[in-house]
Each structure stands twice: as structure tokens, then as C-alpha cells.
Coordinates of C-alpha atoms in Angstrom, one line a residue:
M1 CA 119.3 94.0 122.3
A2 CA 119.4 95.7 118.9
P3 CA 119.1 93.5 115.8
S4 CA 122.4 92.7 114.1
N5 CA 121.8 94.9 111.1
T6 CA 121.2 98.2 113.0
S7 CA 123.2 101.3 112.4
S8 CA 123.2 105.1 113.2
M9 CA 123.8 105.5 109.5
A10 CA 123.9 103.1 106.6
P11 CA 127.1 102.9 104.5
N12 CA 127.0 104.6 101.1
A13 CA 127.4 103.1 97.7
L14 CA 126.6 104.4 94.2
R15 CA 123.5 102.0 94.2
A16 CA 121.6 101.6 97.4
P17 CA 121.7 98.1 99.0
L18 CA 118.4 96.2 99.5
P19 CA 117.8 94.0 102.5
T20 CA 118.4 90.3 102.1
L21 CA 115.0 88.8 102.8
T22 CA 115.9 85.5 104.3
P23 CA 113.6 83.5 106.5
E24 CA 116.0 84.4 109.4
F25 CA 115.6 88.2 108.5
V26 CA 111.9 88.0 108.6
A27 CA 111.8 86.0 111.9
E28 CA 114.2 88.5 113.6
H29 CA 112.5 91.8 112.5
Y30 CA 108.9 90.7 112.0
P31 CA 108.0 88.1 114.8
S32 CA 104.4 87.1 115.0
Q33 CA 103.6 89.5 117.9
L34 CA 104.7 92.6 115.9
R35 CA 101.9 93.4 113.6
L36 CA 102.4 95.9 110.8
V37 CA 99.8 98.7 110.8
H38 CA 101.1 101.3 108.3
V39 CA 104.2 101.9 106.2
D40 CA 105.6 105.0 104.5
L41 CA 108.2 104.4 101.8
L42 CA 110.3 107.4 100.7
H43 CA 112.7 106.8 98.0
R44 CA 115.3 108.6 95.9
H45 CA 114.8 108.3 92.1
G46 CA 117.0 105.7 90.2
E47 CA 120.1 106.3 88.3
R48 CA 120.0 109.3 86.0
T49 CA 122.3 111.3 83.7
P50 CA 124.1 114.4 85.0
V51 CA 121.9 117.5 85.3
S52 CA 123.8 119.3 82.6
H53 CA 126.7 118.7 80.2
R54 CA 129.9 119.7 82.0
I55 CA 133.5 118.4 82.0
P56 CA 133.2 117.7 78.2
E57 CA 136.8 116.3 78.3
I58 CA 135.4 113.1 79.9
S59 CA 131.6 113.3 79.6
P60 CA 129.8 112.6 76.3
K61 CA 127.5 115.1 74.9
Y62 CA 125.0 112.3 74.1
W63 CA 124.3 109.7 76.7
N64 CA 122.8 106.8 74.6
I65 CA 121.6 104.6 77.5
C66 CA 117.8 105.3 77.4
A67 CA 116.8 103.0 74.6
K68 CA 114.0 101.2 76.5
G69 CA 113.0 104.3 78.6
N70 CA 112.6 106.8 75.8
P71 CA 109.3 105.2 74.3
L72 CA 107.9 104.9 77.9
H73 CA 108.9 108.5 78.5
Q74 CA 107.0 109.7 75.3
D75 CA 104.0 107.5 76.3
F76 CA 104.1 109.1 79.7
L77 CA 104.2 112.7 78.3
K78 CA 101.3 111.8 76.0
A79 CA 99.3 110.6 79.0
V80 CA 99.7 113.9 80.8
G81 CA 99.1 116.0 77.7
C82 CA 102.7 117.2 77.4
S83 CA 104.1 115.1 74.6
T84 CA 107.2 116.8 72.9
E85 CA 107.4 114.2 70.2
S86 CA 107.7 115.7 66.7
A87 CA 107.4 114.0 63.2
G88 CA 109.9 114.3 60.5
G89 CA 109.1 115.2 56.9
D90 CA 107.9 111.9 56.0
G91 CA 105.9 111.5 59.1
T92 CA 107.9 108.6 60.4
D93 CA 111.2 110.0 61.6
R94 CA 110.4 111.1 65.1
S95 CA 112.8 112.9 67.5
V96 CA 112.7 112.0 71.2
Q97 CA 112.9 115.0 73.5
W98 CA 113.4 115.0 77.2
Q99 CA 111.1 117.0 79.5
N100 CA 112.5 117.5 83.0
H101 CA 109.3 118.4 84.7
I102 CA 105.9 116.6 84.4
F103 CA 104.2 119.8 83.3
K104 CA 105.7 122.0 80.7
N105 CA 105.2 125.3 82.7
A106 CA 106.5 123.8 86.0
T107 CA 109.5 125.5 87.5
R108 CA 111.4 125.2 90.7
N109 CA 114.0 127.4 92.5
G110 CA 116.4 124.6 93.3
G111 CA 119.3 126.8 94.2
T112 CA 122.7 126.0 92.7
I113 CA 123.0 122.6 94.1
F114 CA 125.3 121.3 91.3
G115 CA 127.1 124.4 90.5
V116 CA 127.0 126.0 87.1
S117 CA 124.3 124.4 85.0
S118 CA 125.0 125.8 81.6
A119 CA 125.7 123.3 79.0
A120 CA 129.3 122.9 77.6
A121 CA 130.1 122.4 74.0
Q122 CA 130.9 118.9 72.7
H123 CA 134.6 118.2 73.0
P124 CA 136.5 117.3 69.8
S125 CA 137.4 113.9 71.2
D126 CA 133.8 113.1 71.9
T127 CA 132.5 110.8 69.2
S128 CA 128.9 110.4 70.6
Q129 CA 126.0 111.1 68.3
P130 CA 122.3 111.5 69.0
T131 CA 120.2 108.3 68.5
K132 CA 116.8 107.0 69.6
A133 CA 118.6 106.0 72.8
T134 CA 119.8 109.5 73.7
C135 CA 118.8 110.6 77.2
G136 CA 118.2 114.0 78.2
F137 CA 120.2 115.6 81.1
G138 CA 118.7 114.7 84.4
Q139 CA 116.8 111.8 82.8
L140 CA 116.1 108.4 84.5
T141 CA 118.1 105.9 82.6
D142 CA 117.3 102.3 81.7
T143 CA 119.5 101.2 84.6
G144 CA 117.6 103.5 86.9
R145 CA 114.3 102.0 85.8
Q146 CA 115.7 98.5 86.6
S147 CA 116.8 99.7 90.0
M148 CA 113.4 101.2 90.9
A149 CA 111.7 98.0 89.7
A150 CA 114.1 96.0 91.9
L151 CA 113.1 98.2 94.9
G152 CA 109.4 97.5 94.2
A153 CA 110.0 93.8 93.8
S154 CA 111.9 93.8 97.2
M155 CA 108.9 95.6 98.8
R156 CA 106.6 92.9 97.3
E157 CA 108.8 90.1 98.6
L158 CA 108.6 91.5 102.1
Y159 CA 105.2 93.1 102.4
V160 CA 103.1 90.8 100.1
D161 CA 104.9 87.4 99.9
A162 CA 106.4 87.2 103.4
L163 CA 104.2 89.2 105.6
R164 CA 100.9 89.3 103.8
F165 CA 100.6 92.9 104.8
L166 CA 99.6 94.1 101.4
P167 CA 97.1 92.3 99.0
N168 CA 98.5 90.1 96.3
T169 CA 96.7 92.1 93.8
L170 CA 94.9 95.5 93.6
Q171 CA 91.2 95.1 93.2
A172 CA 88.9 97.7 91.9
D173 CA 87.6 98.6 95.4
S174 CA 91.0 98.7 97.1
R175 CA 92.6 101.8 95.6
S176 CA 91.7 104.1 98.4
D177 CA 92.7 102.0 101.3
T178 CA 95.8 100.3 100.1
L179 CA 98.2 102.8 98.5
Y180 CA 98.9 106.6 98.7
L181 CA 101.2 107.7 96.0
R182 CA 103.1 111.0 95.8
T183 CA 105.8 112.4 93.5
T184 CA 107.6 115.6 92.9
I185 CA 107.2 117.6 89.7
Y186 CA 110.4 116.0 88.2
T187 CA 109.7 113.4 85.6
R188 CA 112.5 111.2 86.8
A189 CA 110.7 111.0 90.2
F190 CA 107.3 110.3 88.6
E191 CA 108.8 107.5 86.3
S192 CA 110.7 106.0 89.2
L193 CA 107.4 105.7 91.0
Q194 CA 105.9 103.9 88.0
H195 CA 108.7 101.3 88.1
V196 CA 108.4 100.8 91.9
L197 CA 104.8 100.1 91.3
G198 CA 105.6 97.8 88.4
G199 CA 107.9 95.8 90.8
L200 CA 105.4 95.9 93.6
Y201 CA 102.5 94.7 91.4
P202 CA 104.1 93.3 88.2
E203 CA 101.0 91.6 86.8
M204 CA 98.1 94.0 87.1
P205 CA 94.9 92.5 85.8
T206 CA 93.0 94.3 83.0
D207 CA 90.3 95.4 85.5
S208 CA 92.8 96.9 88.0
P209 CA 91.9 100.3 89.4
K210 CA 93.4 103.5 88.1
L211 CA 95.8 104.8 90.7
R212 CA 95.8 108.4 91.8
V213 CA 99.2 109.9 92.0
H214 CA 99.3 113.2 94.0
V215 CA 101.6 116.0 92.7
R216 CA 101.9 119.4 94.3
P217 CA 103.0 122.6 92.8
S218 CA 106.7 123.2 93.5
D219 CA 105.9 126.2 95.7
R220 CA 103.9 124.0 98.0
D221 CA 105.7 120.7 97.7
N222 CA 107.3 119.6 101.0
L223 CA 109.4 116.8 99.4
F224 CA 112.4 119.0 98.9
P225 CA 113.9 122.2 100.5
D226 CA 112.3 125.4 99.4
F227 CA 115.1 127.8 98.3
G228 CA 112.6 130.6 98.4
C229 CA 113.0 130.4 102.2
K230 CA 115.4 133.3 102.6
H231 CA 116.3 132.5 106.3
M232 CA 117.1 128.9 105.5
V233 CA 119.3 129.8 102.6
K234 CA 121.2 132.4 104.7
Q235 CA 121.8 129.9 107.5
F236 CA 122.5 127.0 105.0
M237 CA 125.1 129.0 103.1
K238 CA 126.8 130.2 106.2
L239 CA 127.1 126.7 107.7
N240 CA 128.3 125.3 104.3
A241 CA 131.0 127.8 104.1
Q242 CA 132.1 127.1 107.7
N243 CA 132.1 123.4 107.0
I244 CA 134.3 123.9 103.9
E245 CA 136.7 125.9 105.9
R246 CA 136.8 123.3 108.7
N247 CA 137.6 120.6 106.2
E248 CA 140.0 122.8 104.1
A249 CA 142.9 120.3 104.4
E250 CA 140.9 117.5 102.9
F251 CA 139.4 119.7 100.2
Q252 CA 142.9 120.9 99.4
Q253 CA 144.2 117.3 99.0
L254 CA 141.2 116.3 96.9
H255 CA 141.6 119.2 94.7
Q256 CA 145.3 118.6 94.2
D257 CA 144.6 114.9 93.4
M258 CA 142.0 115.9 90.8
L259 CA 144.5 118.4 89.2
K260 CA 146.7 115.4 88.5
I261 CA 144.1 114.1 86.2
P262 CA 144.5 116.0 82.9
S263 CA 140.9 115.8 81.8
L264 CA 139.8 117.5 85.0
R265 CA 142.4 120.1 85.2
S266 CA 141.0 122.6 82.8
Y267 CA 137.5 122.4 84.4
L268 CA 138.8 122.9 87.9
D269 CA 141.1 125.8 86.8
A270 CA 138.3 127.4 84.9
D271 CA 135.5 127.3 87.4
H272 CA 136.8 126.4 90.8
K273 CA 139.2 127.2 93.6
S274 CA 140.2 124.9 96.3
G275 CA 137.5 124.6 98.8
K276 CA 134.9 126.6 96.9
A277 CA 131.4 125.4 97.3
Q278 CA 130.0 122.9 94.9
T279 CA 133.5 121.7 93.8
A280 CA 133.0 118.1 94.9
I281 CA 129.3 117.8 94.1
S282 CA 129.6 119.2 90.5
V283 CA 132.4 116.8 89.7
M284 CA 130.5 113.9 91.4
D285 CA 127.4 114.7 89.4
V286 CA 129.4 113.7 86.3
V287 CA 131.7 110.9 87.2
A288 CA 129.3 108.9 89.5
P289 CA 126.7 108.4 86.6
M290 CA 129.5 107.5 84.3
R291 CA 130.9 104.9 86.8
I292 CA 127.6 103.3 87.5
H293 CA 126.7 103.0 83.8
D294 CA 130.1 101.5 83.1
M295 CA 131.3 104.3 80.9
P296 CA 135.1 104.6 80.4
L297 CA 136.7 107.0 82.9
P298 CA 140.2 108.5 82.7
Q299 CA 142.9 107.0 84.8
G300 CA 142.7 108.3 88.3
I301 CA 139.0 108.6 88.5
N302 CA 138.2 105.4 90.4
D303 CA 135.9 104.2 93.2
E304 CA 138.1 105.5 95.8
L305 CA 138.1 109.1 94.4
I306 CA 134.3 108.9 93.8
G307 CA 133.9 107.9 97.5
R308 CA 135.9 110.9 98.5
L309 CA 133.9 113.1 96.2
S310 CA 130.7 111.8 97.9
R311 CA 131.8 112.5 101.4
M312 CA 133.1 116.0 100.5
A313 CA 129.9 116.8 98.6
S314 CA 127.9 116.0 101.7
V315 CA 130.2 118.5 103.6
E316 CA 129.5 121.1 100.9
Y317 CA 125.7 120.6 101.0
L318 CA 124.4 118.2 103.6
H319 CA 126.1 118.6 107.0
S320 CA 124.3 121.8 107.7
A321 CA 121.1 120.0 108.4
W322 CA 122.8 118.0 111.1
Q323 CA 124.4 120.9 112.7
S324 CA 121.3 123.1 112.9
S325 CA 117.8 121.8 113.8
A326 CA 116.4 125.1 112.4
V327 CA 118.0 124.5 109.1
A328 CA 116.7 120.9 108.9
R329 CA 113.3 122.1 110.0
M330 CA 113.1 124.8 107.4
Q331 CA 114.3 122.3 104.8
I332 CA 112.1 119.3 105.6
G333 CA 109.9 120.1 108.6
R334 CA 106.7 120.4 106.7
L335 CA 107.2 116.8 105.4
V336 CA 108.0 115.6 108.9
H337 CA 104.8 117.1 110.1
E338 CA 102.9 115.3 107.4
L339 CA 104.6 112.0 108.2
A340 CA 103.6 112.4 111.9
G341 CA 100.0 113.0 110.7
N342 CA 100.1 109.7 108.8
I343 CA 101.1 107.8 111.9
V344 CA 98.3 109.5 113.9
D345 CA 95.8 108.7 111.3
A346 CA 96.9 105.1 111.1
V347 CA 96.7 104.7 114.8
Q348 CA 93.3 106.1 115.1
A349 CA 92.0 104.0 112.1
D350 CA 93.5 100.9 113.7
R351 CA 91.8 101.5 117.1
A352 CA 88.5 102.5 115.5
P353 CA 85.6 100.0 116.2
I354 CA 84.7 100.1 112.5
A355 CA 87.3 99.6 109.8
A356 CA 88.5 102.9 108.4
N357 CA 89.5 103.7 104.9
Q358 CA 93.2 104.3 105.6
P359 CA 96.1 103.6 103.2
Q360 CA 98.4 100.8 104.3
L361 CA 101.4 101.9 102.3
G362 CA 102.4 105.4 101.3
I363 CA 105.0 105.8 98.6
Y364 CA 106.7 109.1 98.2
S365 CA 109.0 109.4 95.1
S366 CA 111.6 112.0 95.8
H367 CA 115.2 113.0 95.9
D368 CA 118.6 112.9 97.7
T369 CA 117.6 116.4 99.1
T370 CA 114.6 114.7 100.6
L371 CA 116.2 111.8 102.3
A372 CA 119.5 113.6 103.4
P373 CA 117.7 116.1 105.8
L374 CA 115.4 113.3 107.0
L375 CA 118.5 111.3 108.0
A376 CA 119.6 114.4 110.0
V377 CA 116.1 114.5 111.7
F378 CA 116.4 110.8 112.7
G379 CA 120.0 111.1 113.7
Y380 CA 119.7 114.2 115.9
D381 CA 120.9 113.6 119.5
A382 CA 119.4 116.2 121.9
D383 CA 121.7 115.0 124.7
K384 CA 124.9 116.2 122.8
S385 CA 126.1 119.8 123.2
T386 CA 127.4 119.9 119.6
H387 CA 125.8 118.4 116.5
D388 CA 127.7 117.1 113.5
A389 CA 127.1 114.5 110.8
P390 CA 128.6 111.2 111.3
P391 CA 132.2 111.0 110.1
N392 CA 131.4 108.5 107.3
F393 CA 128.2 110.3 106.1
E394 CA 128.0 110.3 102.3
W395 CA 125.6 111.3 99.7
P396 CA 122.4 109.1 99.5
P397 CA 122.8 106.7 96.7
Y398 CA 120.5 106.3 93.7
A399 CA 117.4 104.4 94.5
S400 CA 117.9 105.0 98.3
S401 CA 114.8 104.3 100.3
M402 CA 113.5 105.0 103.8
R403 CA 110.7 103.1 105.4
I404 CA 108.8 104.2 108.4
E405 CA 106.9 101.3 109.9
L406 CA 104.1 101.6 112.4
L407 CA 103.8 98.4 114.5
N408 CA 101.4 97.1 117.1
D409 CA 102.3 94.6 119.8
T410 CA 99.7 93.6 122.4
V411 CA 101.6 90.5 123.6
S412 CA 105.1 91.6 124.7
P413 CA 105.6 93.3 128.1
H414 CA 105.3 97.1 127.9
P415 CA 108.2 99.3 129.0
T416 CA 107.9 99.7 132.8
V417 CA 109.9 102.9 133.0
Q418 CA 108.4 106.2 132.0
P419 CA 110.7 108.6 130.1
A420 CA 111.3 111.8 132.0
W421 CA 110.1 113.9 129.1
E422 CA 106.7 112.2 129.2
Q423 CA 106.1 114.1 132.4
D424 CA 107.2 117.4 130.9
P425 CA 104.9 120.3 132.0
A426 CA 103.9 120.9 128.4
H427 CA 102.7 117.2 128.1
P428 CA 100.0 116.5 127.3
S429 CA 97.5 119.4 128.0
A430 CA 99.3 122.6 127.1
D431 CA 98.9 124.1 123.6
P432 CA 101.8 122.5 121.7
S433 CA 102.0 125.3 119.2
K434 CA 103.1 127.7 122.1
V435 CA 105.9 125.4 123.1
P436 CA 109.4 126.3 121.6
F437 CA 110.4 123.8 119.0
D438 CA 113.4 122.5 121.1
E439 CA 111.1 121.9 124.1
R440 CA 108.4 120.0 122.3
V441 CA 107.8 116.3 123.1
R442 CA 105.5 115.6 120.2
P443 CA 104.5 117.3 116.9
T444 CA 101.6 119.8 117.1
N445 CA 99.4 117.6 114.9
V446 CA 99.4 114.8 117.5
P447 CA 95.9 115.3 119.1
K448 CA 94.9 115.0 122.6
S449 CA 92.4 112.3 121.5
L450 CA 95.2 110.0 120.7
Y451 CA 95.7 109.7 124.5
Q452 CA 92.1 109.2 125.6
W453 CA 92.0 106.3 127.9
T454 CA 88.5 105.0 128.7
L455 CA 88.0 103.9 132.4
R456 CA 84.9 101.9 133.1
R457 CA 83.5 102.4 136.6
Q458 CA 80.3 101.4 138.3
D459 CA 79.6 105.0 139.3
P460 CA 79.1 107.4 137.7
G461 CA 79.9 105.3 134.5
P462 CA 82.4 105.1 131.7
T463 CA 84.7 108.2 131.7
E464 CA 87.7 109.2 129.6
Q465 CA 90.9 110.4 131.0
V466 CA 94.2 111.6 129.4
N467 CA 96.9 108.9 129.9
P468 CA 100.3 109.6 128.3
R469 CA 100.8 105.9 128.0
A470 CA 97.5 105.1 126.3
T471 CA 99.5 104.4 123.0
R472 CA 101.9 102.0 124.5
D473 CA 101.0 99.1 122.2
Y474 CA 102.2 101.1 119.1
Y475 CA 105.8 101.3 118.0
V476 CA 107.8 102.8 115.2
R477 CA 110.8 101.5 113.2
V478 CA 112.7 103.4 110.6
W479 CA 114.8 101.7 107.9
Y480 CA 117.4 103.3 105.6
N481 CA 118.0 101.0 102.7
D482 CA 119.0 97.6 104.4
R483 CA 119.6 99.0 107.8
V484 CA 117.5 99.9 110.8
L485 CA 118.2 103.4 112.1
L486 CA 118.8 103.9 115.8
L487 CA 116.9 107.1 116.8
P488 CA 118.7 108.7 119.8
A489 CA 115.5 109.6 121.7
C490 CA 114.5 105.9 121.6
R491 CA 117.5 104.9 123.7
D492 CA 115.9 106.5 126.7
P493 CA 114.5 104.1 129.2
G494 CA 110.9 103.4 128.5
A495 CA 111.2 104.7 125.0
H496 CA 111.7 101.5 123.2
H497 CA 110.4 98.0 122.9
S498 CA 111.2 95.7 125.8
K499 CA 112.5 92.9 123.6
H500 CA 113.7 94.6 120.4
G501 CA 115.5 97.5 122.1
P502 CA 116.1 101.0 120.7
S503 CA 115.6 99.9 117.1
V504 CA 111.9 99.8 117.7
C505 CA 110.7 103.1 119.3
T506 CA 107.7 103.4 121.3
L507 CA 105.2 105.8 119.6
D508 CA 106.1 108.6 121.9
G509 CA 109.8 107.9 121.6
F510 CA 109.4 108.4 117.8
F511 CA 107.4 111.6 118.4
K512 CA 110.0 112.9 120.9
Q513 CA 112.7 112.3 118.2
I514 CA 110.9 114.4 115.5
A515 CA 109.1 117.0 117.6
R516 CA 111.5 119.7 117.2
F517 CA 111.6 119.3 113.4
A518 CA 107.9 119.0 112.6
A519 CA 106.6 122.3 111.5
T520 CA 103.3 123.5 110.0
E521 CA 103.1 125.6 106.8
K522 CA 102.4 128.7 108.9
E523 CA 105.4 128.0 111.3
T524 CA 107.6 127.4 108.3
R525 CA 106.6 130.7 106.6
V526 CA 107.2 132.7 109.9
E527 CA 110.6 131.0 110.4
C528 CA 111.7 131.6 106.7
L529 CA 111.0 135.4 107.2
A530 CA 113.1 135.7 110.3
S531 CA 116.0 138.1 110.0

């Protein structure tokens, strides 16, 4: 039976919900026989300002909600040698400048996710003025910093205090086998990671180790879609246009309702037509940050309208990953491949006779465009003839998180039924890279050695054989915010835990779910060049 707080998709809110860590919650989801082996935490950055100044009739030119964050931002830029702080004539008046990327020369082709990004002029009715609290556009706000610290504190409450999975403090010799840290080139992602760590380890001793944070160049970063992938962009835009057309009536009604709001009318008339791509997402990028930061909004812009914007923005931009495994694979397949490798490494380290130097927790500070396609990967149902996002699927909230937990259970009975796909001709000896994506039962970086089963005999002596069930003590569970995701492949008989049901996948059930999406760098390059 599945736990009570499981879902095929978690409900949306402007701020992501955190699990309520009661003793009952811990007892239900983490009984003594389920031992945590490894966790990967992927999160969206915290609340931010809009990516540019648009809709000046309602949005201020100067967002003065970064009073606490700006000094931290300047300290951060100094630390990476990119400070933009400048002194005034008397040497004391310093202007705070925002830098969108960690490194000054860093760039990324992000497509036109939020529509036109050119800055609008300040509206005559806008009385905002620049202060030391002024944020840059796209900057993590003080509220966003609090949300990320709360996420880290929640992870501490669970993995340190309740489960004793992570150490209480980080010792000088523990940095290599406790945490693996990654962020994208965006400053809001890096600083979100800092605050998650601050919540996870709030009182670091003076002799604490320096933590290595991994940052990849944008053209090699797998934490967000690569808009240089021409085939992905072509299919992505085609599906987006079809989705807008399929939902034309709802787009039309949303457009008409927004036209009734005078402060939105000129923006919509100037830049948009009913059903045109990025209509909902570009408006949502302004009004959602205003709402969550308690800024005054015109009459008619309320939670109900913002919820509709969130749903239609996902139609404009996110549904395509649900509808096409190829689009999802080209968007996020390299990351799925990496996450599968993390699971493999953790299993091998856990089974090693000598303790291996393997991170217990990986933290990936990323974006909505990271989590959204991953949700499509984990929600894909191969048994269905058509594939669509859930009807209530909405944009991932700020500070959303996804946790992939590797578990070990040597006590509970193993599944007695063997899934049909475990006996696939391609399993386990064929070269997996030669198998079409849609026919794969595991990612290509799951090695044959993972399935070595040692049989001890009197004669001729110990031998090793391949047994597809050699990993049956290992399980995987995926959380999205405060909910367990039910992976469709894990519903199959023999593909889930005998007591906890489909919410806890067997290792091979998890591999089966993600196999068609996991792609190597080479496979992604080849697919991106397809005509």
C-alpha cells in the first residue's frame, strides 16, 4: 500500500511546501529496516525578482527587497574575483551592482523563455527609487534567501537530527565523503546553494573544511536545457505551438480576462496576441514575484489569476517534455545519465568490502527548467499510447526540491515476481548503447559488474555469474517537495518494495523508468544534429 502522502504530481504553490517532519512521518517513510545509502537533492533557486523590467504600469523599476542580500552578494563577487562594487567620490558612497552570472564573461543561450527581455522605461506613476536595498533583475531576494535556508534546515531536521544519516558537523576530513555540491553559472543558483548549506549546517566551527562547489561552463552544463540543440528546439517549438492551439479556448479566456485589467491592457495589446507563445509566462514572471513579496497588485490580479497563468505557462513551455521522450531526453537526458551513475557508484561503494570515499548527499542548485523535465521523466508511462502532462500540472514553485533516495533493505521479503522486462533479450549481456532508447531497460552507464553474483561451490571453487536480481536489496524513492512521486514503471509486479508498494521502487524498476531518457554526451550530440 502506498503511503498517504504520495502523488503522481505535487500541487503547485508560489512557494514550495516542505514535508512536515513529525515522528509519525519518520516512522512511516523511514522504518528501521530501510537504511539510507545516498541522497541527491536537486532544487530550484529561491524567490527572485523578474528577469527584466516589463509591464511598468504595475511593476516598479526598483525592487528594494534585497537589503540583507546585497552585502552578501558583494562579498560573494569579491570571493570569486568579480566584484562590481564601485566607490563614490569621497570613497565611502558605494553603489551595489547586480551580476547575473558567477563569472563576468559567462553567457548562456537560454532561448526566449520569458518573452522579450528588453527593459522598459520607468512609468510616471512609479515612485520607486534606487537604494542600497535595490535588487537587480533576476536576483535572489531576501525572501528567497530565507526560503533556501528553510529548505536546508528541513534537510537537517530529517537527515541529521531524525535519521542520523549525515554527520552533525562537517569535520576537516569529511568534505570528500559527505557532500557533493553543484550549481549552474547563475548567481541566484549559487547563492541559493549557500543558504541551503547554511540551513543544513548553521553553526560551522572555525576549523570547518572548505567546501568545493562544482560549476560547469554553460555549454557543458547538464542542469538546464541546451538551446543550442537545434533538433530539440525545433521539436520543442512545434509541440509548444500545438499545445497552445489545443488550449486556444482557455488561452482566449485568460487573455480576455487580463484585458479587463487596465494596467495589463497596453502590454498585451503592444506585445501579444491571444494564444501567442510566452503570453502567460511573461506576465507570470512579473506578477508572481510581486505577489510573493507582498507588493500591491491591481484589482483583478489575484491568486486565482496567477494560478491560471502558472498552468498556461506550463502549457506554453513545459508540456512538450511530457509528450515527447525525445524532447525530454535532449533537454535533461545528460543529467539523468549522471544521476543514474550516482546511484551505481553508491551501490558499489556500499557493497565494497572496504569503506569507499563516496558522497552521502549531492546537492544540485538549479532551476525550474531543471525540475520540470525531470518531473516528465519520472511521470512517463510507457504503457499509455499517448502522453500528456497531468491536467493540474503547474510551474514548479520557487525553492522546489526533488530528492532521489537510495535505500537498502536486507530484512523485508524481496519481490517474488520478476518483471517481464527483466527477461528482455537486451538484458543483461547485450551492448546497451546499441539498443534503441525506447527499448532500454537500464541506462548505459549501469555496468554488468553491478549484477555479479558470487556463487560459492566446493568444486571448482567460487565463481561469479550474472543475476538480474543481484541488486534486489536496493531501492529508490523520489520526492518532489513534500510528496513521494509514483513512478509508473514501479507499479509493475516485482518492481517495488513488498511492504511500501510502488512509492519505493526496486533498483531495476527505477532504472527501467529512466532508461529511455538517460543519454550520454555523445548520444545527445548525435540526436541534436538529427534533421
